XYZ file of C-alpha atoms in Angstrom:
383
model
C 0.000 0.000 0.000
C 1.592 3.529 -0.965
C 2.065 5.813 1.806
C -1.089 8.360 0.535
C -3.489 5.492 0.710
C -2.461 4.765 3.947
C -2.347 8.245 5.430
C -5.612 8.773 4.084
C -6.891 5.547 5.860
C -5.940 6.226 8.971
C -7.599 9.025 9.043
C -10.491 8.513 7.590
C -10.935 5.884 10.738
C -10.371 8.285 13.298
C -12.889 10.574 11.672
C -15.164 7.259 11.622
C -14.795 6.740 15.241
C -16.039 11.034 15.920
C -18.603 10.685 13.306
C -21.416 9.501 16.400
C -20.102 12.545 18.435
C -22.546 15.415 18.907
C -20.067 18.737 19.250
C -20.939 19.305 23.043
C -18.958 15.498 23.502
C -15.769 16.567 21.649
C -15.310 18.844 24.499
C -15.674 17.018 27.965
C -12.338 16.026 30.068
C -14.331 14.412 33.466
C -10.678 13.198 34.665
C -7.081 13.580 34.141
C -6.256 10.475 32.031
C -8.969 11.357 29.850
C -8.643 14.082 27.511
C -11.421 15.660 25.518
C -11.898 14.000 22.058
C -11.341 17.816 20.330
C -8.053 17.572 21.881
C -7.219 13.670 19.915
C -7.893 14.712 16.544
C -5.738 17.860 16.745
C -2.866 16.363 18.438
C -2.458 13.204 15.971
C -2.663 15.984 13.104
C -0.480 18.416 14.765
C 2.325 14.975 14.983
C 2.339 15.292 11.520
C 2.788 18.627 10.970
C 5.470 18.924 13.940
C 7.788 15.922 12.558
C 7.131 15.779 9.088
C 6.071 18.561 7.027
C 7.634 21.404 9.106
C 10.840 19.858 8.772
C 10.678 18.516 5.301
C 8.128 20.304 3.484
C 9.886 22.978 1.645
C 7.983 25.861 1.401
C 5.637 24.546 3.814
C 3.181 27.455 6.113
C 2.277 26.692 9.587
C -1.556 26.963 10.125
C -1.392 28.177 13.658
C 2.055 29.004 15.892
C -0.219 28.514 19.001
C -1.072 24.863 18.150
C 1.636 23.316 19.135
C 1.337 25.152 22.303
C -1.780 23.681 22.921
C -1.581 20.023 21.175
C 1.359 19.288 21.735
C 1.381 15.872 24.438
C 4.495 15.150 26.583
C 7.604 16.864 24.263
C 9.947 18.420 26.192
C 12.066 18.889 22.699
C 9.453 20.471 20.942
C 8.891 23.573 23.827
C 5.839 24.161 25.993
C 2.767 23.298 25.764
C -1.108 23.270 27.638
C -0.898 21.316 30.687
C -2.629 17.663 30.698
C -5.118 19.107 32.901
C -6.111 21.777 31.735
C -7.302 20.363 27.674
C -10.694 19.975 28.841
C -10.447 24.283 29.476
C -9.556 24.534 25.623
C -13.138 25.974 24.622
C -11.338 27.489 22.106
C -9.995 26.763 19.376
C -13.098 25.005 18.384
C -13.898 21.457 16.871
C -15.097 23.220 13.347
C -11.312 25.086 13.527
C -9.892 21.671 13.936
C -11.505 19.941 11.741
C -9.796 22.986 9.280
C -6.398 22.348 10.746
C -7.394 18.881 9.775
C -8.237 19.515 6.089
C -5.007 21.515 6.044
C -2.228 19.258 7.342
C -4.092 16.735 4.837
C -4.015 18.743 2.032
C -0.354 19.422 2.410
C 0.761 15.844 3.503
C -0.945 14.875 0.036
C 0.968 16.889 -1.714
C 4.044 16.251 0.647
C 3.964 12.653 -0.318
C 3.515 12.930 -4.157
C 7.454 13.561 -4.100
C 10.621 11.502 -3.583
C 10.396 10.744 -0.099
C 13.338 9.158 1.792
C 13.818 5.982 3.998
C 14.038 8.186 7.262
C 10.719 10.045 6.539
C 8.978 6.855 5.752
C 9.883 5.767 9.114
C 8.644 8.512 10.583
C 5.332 8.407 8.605
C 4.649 4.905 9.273
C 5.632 5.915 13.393
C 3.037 8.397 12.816
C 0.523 6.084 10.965
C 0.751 3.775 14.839
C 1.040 6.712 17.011
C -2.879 8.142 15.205
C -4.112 4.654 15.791
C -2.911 4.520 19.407
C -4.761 7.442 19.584
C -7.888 5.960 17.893
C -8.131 3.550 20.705
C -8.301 6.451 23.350
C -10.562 8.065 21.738
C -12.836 5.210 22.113
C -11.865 4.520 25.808
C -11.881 8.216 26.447
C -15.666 8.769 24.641
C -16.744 5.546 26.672
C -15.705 7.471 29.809
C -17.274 10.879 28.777
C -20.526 9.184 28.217
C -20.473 6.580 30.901
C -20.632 9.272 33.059
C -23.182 11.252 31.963
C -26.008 11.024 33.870
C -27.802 9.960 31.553
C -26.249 7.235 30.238
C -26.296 8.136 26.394
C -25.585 5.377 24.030
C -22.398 6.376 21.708
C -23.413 4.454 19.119
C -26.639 1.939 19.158
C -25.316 -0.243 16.404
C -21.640 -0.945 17.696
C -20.868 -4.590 17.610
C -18.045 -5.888 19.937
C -15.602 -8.028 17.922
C -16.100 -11.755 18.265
C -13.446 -13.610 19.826
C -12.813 -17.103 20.475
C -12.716 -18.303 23.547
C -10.885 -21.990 24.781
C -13.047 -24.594 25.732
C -10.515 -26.366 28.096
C -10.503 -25.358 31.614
C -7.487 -26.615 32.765
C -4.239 -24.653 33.240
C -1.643 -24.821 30.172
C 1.356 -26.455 31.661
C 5.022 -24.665 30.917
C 8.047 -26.220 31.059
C 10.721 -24.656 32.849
C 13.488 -23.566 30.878
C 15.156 -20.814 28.322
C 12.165 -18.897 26.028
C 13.040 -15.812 23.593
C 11.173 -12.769 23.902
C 10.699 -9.495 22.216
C 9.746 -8.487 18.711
C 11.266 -10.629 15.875
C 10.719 -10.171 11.814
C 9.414 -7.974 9.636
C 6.866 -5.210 9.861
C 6.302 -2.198 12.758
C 7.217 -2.622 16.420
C 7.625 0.030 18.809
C 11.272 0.848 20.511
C 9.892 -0.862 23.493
C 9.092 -4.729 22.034
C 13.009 -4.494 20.308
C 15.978 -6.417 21.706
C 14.857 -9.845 21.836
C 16.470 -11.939 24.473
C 16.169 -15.132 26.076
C 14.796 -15.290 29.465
C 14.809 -18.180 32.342
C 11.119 -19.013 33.300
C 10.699 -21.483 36.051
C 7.988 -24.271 35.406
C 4.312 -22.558 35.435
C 0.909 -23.350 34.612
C -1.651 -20.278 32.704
C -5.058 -20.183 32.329
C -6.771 -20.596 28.968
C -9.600 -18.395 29.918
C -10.156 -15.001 30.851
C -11.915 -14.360 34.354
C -15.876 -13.638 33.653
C -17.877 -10.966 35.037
C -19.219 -13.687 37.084
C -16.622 -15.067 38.462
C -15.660 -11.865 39.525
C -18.646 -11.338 41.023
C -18.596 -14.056 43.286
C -14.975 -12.229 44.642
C -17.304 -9.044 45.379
C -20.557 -11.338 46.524
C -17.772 -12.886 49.106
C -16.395 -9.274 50.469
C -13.138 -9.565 48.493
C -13.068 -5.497 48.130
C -13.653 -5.431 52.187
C -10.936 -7.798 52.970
C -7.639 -5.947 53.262
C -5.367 -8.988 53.034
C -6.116 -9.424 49.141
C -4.736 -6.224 48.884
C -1.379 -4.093 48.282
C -1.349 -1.195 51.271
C -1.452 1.269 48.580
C -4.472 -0.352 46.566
C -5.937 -0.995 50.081
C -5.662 2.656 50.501
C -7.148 3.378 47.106
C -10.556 1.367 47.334
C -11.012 3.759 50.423
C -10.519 6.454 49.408
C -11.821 6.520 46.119
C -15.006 4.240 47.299
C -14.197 1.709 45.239
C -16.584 -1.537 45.117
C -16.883 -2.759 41.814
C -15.304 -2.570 38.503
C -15.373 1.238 36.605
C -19.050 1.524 34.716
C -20.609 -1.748 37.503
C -24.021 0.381 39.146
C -26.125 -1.665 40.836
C -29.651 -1.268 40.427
C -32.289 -2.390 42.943
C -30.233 -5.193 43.452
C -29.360 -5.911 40.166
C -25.971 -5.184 38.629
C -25.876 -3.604 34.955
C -22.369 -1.735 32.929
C -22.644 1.138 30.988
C -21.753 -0.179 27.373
C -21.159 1.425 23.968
C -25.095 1.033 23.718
C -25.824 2.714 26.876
C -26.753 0.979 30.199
C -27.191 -2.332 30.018
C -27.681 -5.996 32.539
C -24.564 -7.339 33.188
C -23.582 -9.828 30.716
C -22.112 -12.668 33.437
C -20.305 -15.052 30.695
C -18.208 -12.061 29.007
C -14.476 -11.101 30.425
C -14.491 -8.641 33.176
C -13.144 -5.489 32.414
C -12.123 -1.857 33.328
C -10.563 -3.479 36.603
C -7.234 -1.598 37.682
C -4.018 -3.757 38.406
C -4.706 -3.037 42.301
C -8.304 -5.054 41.450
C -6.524 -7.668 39.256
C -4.457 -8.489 42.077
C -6.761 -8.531 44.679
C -8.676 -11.438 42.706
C -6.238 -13.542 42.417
C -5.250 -13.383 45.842
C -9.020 -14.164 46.174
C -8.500 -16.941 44.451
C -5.189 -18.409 45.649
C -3.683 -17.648 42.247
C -1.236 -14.387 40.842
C -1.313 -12.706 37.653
C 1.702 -14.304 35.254
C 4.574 -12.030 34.403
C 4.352 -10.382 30.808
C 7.184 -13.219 30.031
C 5.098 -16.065 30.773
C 2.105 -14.443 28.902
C 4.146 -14.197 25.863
C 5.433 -17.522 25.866
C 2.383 -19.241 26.227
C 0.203 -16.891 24.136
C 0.219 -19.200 21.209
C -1.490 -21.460 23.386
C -4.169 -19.758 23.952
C -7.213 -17.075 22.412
C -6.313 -13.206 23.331
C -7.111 -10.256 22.196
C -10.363 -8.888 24.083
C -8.692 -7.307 26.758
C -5.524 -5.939 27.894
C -4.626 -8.573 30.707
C -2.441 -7.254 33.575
C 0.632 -9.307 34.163
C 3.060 -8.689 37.193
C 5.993 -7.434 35.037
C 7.000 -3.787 35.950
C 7.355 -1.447 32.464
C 11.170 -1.803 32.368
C 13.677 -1.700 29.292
C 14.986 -4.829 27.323
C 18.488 -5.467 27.769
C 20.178 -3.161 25.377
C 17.455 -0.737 24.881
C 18.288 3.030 23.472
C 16.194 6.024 23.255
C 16.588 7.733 19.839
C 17.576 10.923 19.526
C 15.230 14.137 19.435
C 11.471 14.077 20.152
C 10.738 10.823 18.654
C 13.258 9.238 21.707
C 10.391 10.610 23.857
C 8.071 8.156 22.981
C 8.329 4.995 25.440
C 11.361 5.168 27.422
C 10.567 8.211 29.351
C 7.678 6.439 31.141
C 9.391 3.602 31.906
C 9.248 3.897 35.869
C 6.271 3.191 37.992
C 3.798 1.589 35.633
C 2.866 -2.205 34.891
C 3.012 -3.919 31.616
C -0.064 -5.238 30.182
C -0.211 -7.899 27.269
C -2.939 -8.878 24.567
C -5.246 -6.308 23.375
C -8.885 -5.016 23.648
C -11.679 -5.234 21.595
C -11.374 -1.743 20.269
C -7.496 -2.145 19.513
C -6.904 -1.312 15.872
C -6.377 -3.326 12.859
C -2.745 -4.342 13.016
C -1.683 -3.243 16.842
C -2.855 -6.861 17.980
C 0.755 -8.785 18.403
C 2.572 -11.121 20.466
C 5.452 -8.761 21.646
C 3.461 -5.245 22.094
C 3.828 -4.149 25.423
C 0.788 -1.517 26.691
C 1.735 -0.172 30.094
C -0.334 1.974 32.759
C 0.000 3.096 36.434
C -1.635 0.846 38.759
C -4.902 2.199 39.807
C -5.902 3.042 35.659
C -8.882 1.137 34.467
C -10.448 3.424 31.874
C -8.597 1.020 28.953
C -10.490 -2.340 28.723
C -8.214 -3.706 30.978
C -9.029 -7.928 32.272
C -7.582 -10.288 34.244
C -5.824 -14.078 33.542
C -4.846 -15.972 36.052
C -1.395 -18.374 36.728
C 0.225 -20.355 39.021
């Protein structure tokens, strides 16, 4: 596929994904991790304007100075910019003058890419082509969040049809042999910095489950106190079900006794046989605790994922987000993108069921702080 084609793909699906948006949603940020959809579409354009055709357009005008004040993310090498915070304050500039910074930046990336472009750039592009769909996937979390708490309850889009997935028929735990298993991104095609390096890793002898744990089994951890029993729990996610109130998993109301989610169609009853999401790690823990079980490191996920059906939610492991032996931030901006938040956070492994075409591999390595559960975030035991 040529690189217009593509461009013009990818964002013609994150214009898909806004298309059930009435304006009043583009503009909501309830929380910090969540930042108002507005805010999405003009960051992902202004990454292509910043790192490609600013630097090798010739010729090429700036739309607006001040946007990359206010869109740009996390770049310390690119200068200053609107505090995470504070996006959701952005009432101007407004979705319609977006949507024209849009058209612009696509107009002139057309053009842009109708000449010779070199190996570098198309690196860069096809970074830029992942980083918009990364972004595609928050805006679906972050929309799901806007509306799923809104009073109301407002359906984002009636017709949306979860992805179906297999699921293993066997109960029993996959056995692992102890011993020497590779890991890390190997072959051809995109990874990010953070799946490269692969190296061999010592795994003692484990067992993983084929299965991911149901909103019923969970249930039965909540039906049995688990969220009022502090030894299932780390002191500091002990600390955060108090405080925050915590008693069931983000979008879980109970309802005259009756437990319902808040879905992409609205508010719904709680479907018991589907995997349990928007848990945080703190929760993930807990249950398998609960359960006599742990969570499996991201290095026995990987080497048993073959083995098993993934892909509907981003399962928690125990692995803290660390380098690979050998890792190496590259230079400039772009050397921001992973290894700057590698402190504090746990790995996740799989993917959800609003992951994009092509982010759904073996190796990729989603991360998030602990007590996050906004991403469609499950649980799979080992032992």
């Amino acid at each position: 596929m040529d690189l217009i084609t593509r461009y013009q793909e990818v964002r013609r699906r994150t214009e898909k994904i806004c298309s059930y948006l009435q304006t009043e949603d583009y503009v909501v940020q309830p929380v910090v991790d969540v930042s108002p959809p507005k805010w999405h579409i003009g960051h992902v354009t202004w990454f292509f304007e910043t790192f490609i055709l600013k630097p090798y357009f010739m010729g090429y005008e700036e739309y607006n100075p001040d946007y990359n004040y206010v869109f740009n993310s996390y770049y310390e090498t690119v200068g200053n910019r609107v505090i995470r915070t504070d996006r959701g304050n952005l009432s101007r500039p407004t979705v319609i003058e977006i949507y024209s910074y849009r058209k612009y930046v696509d107009e002139a990336m057309a053009n842009f890419l109708r000449g010779e472009i070199s190996n570098d750039v198309k690196e860069l592009m096809v970074l830029g082509f992942n980083h918009e769909e990364q972004h595609q996937e928050l805006l679906m979390t972050d929309i799901k969040y806007i509306l799923g708490h809104n009073p109301l309850f407002p359906a984002y889009n009636p017709e949306y049809s979860a992805p179906h997935f297999e699921e293993s028929a066997a109960d029993s735990f996959i056995k692992m042999d102890e011993g020497i298993y590779e890991i890390g991104f190997n072959g051809e095609g995109f990874s990010f910095d953070n799946e490269l390096n692969r190296h061999k890793v010592y795994l003692n002898a484990y067992e993983i489950s084929p299965k991911l744990v149901t909103n019923a089994e969970y249930l039965e951890f909540i039906n049995s106190g688990g969220y009022h029993d502090f030894r299932h729990w780390h002191a500091e996610g002990w600390d955060w079900i108090n405080t925050n109130k915590v008693e069931a998993p983000l979008y879980w109301h109970n309802i005259d006794g009756e437990w319902h989610n808040y879905t992409y169609h609205g508010l719904e009853q709680l479907h018991l046989k589907a995997p349990v999401t928007h848990v945080s790690y703190f929760e993930a823990y807990a249950f398998a605790s609960w359960k006599g079980l742990r969570l499996p490191t991201e290095f026995e996920w990987e080497a048993a994922a073959t083995q098993f059906y993934w892909g509907q939610r981003w399962e928690w492991t125990e692995s803290s987000y660390l380098p690979y032996p050998g890792f190496a931030k590259a230079p400039g901006a772009i050397g921001e993108y992973n290894g700057k938040f590698m402190v504090n956070q746990k790995v996740l492994r799989g993917a959800s069921e609003v992951t994009p075409p092509g982010h759904s591999r073996i190796t990729y390595r989603n991360f998030f702080q602990t007590n996050l559960r906004w991403q469609f975030t499950g649980i799979r035991l080992a032992k």
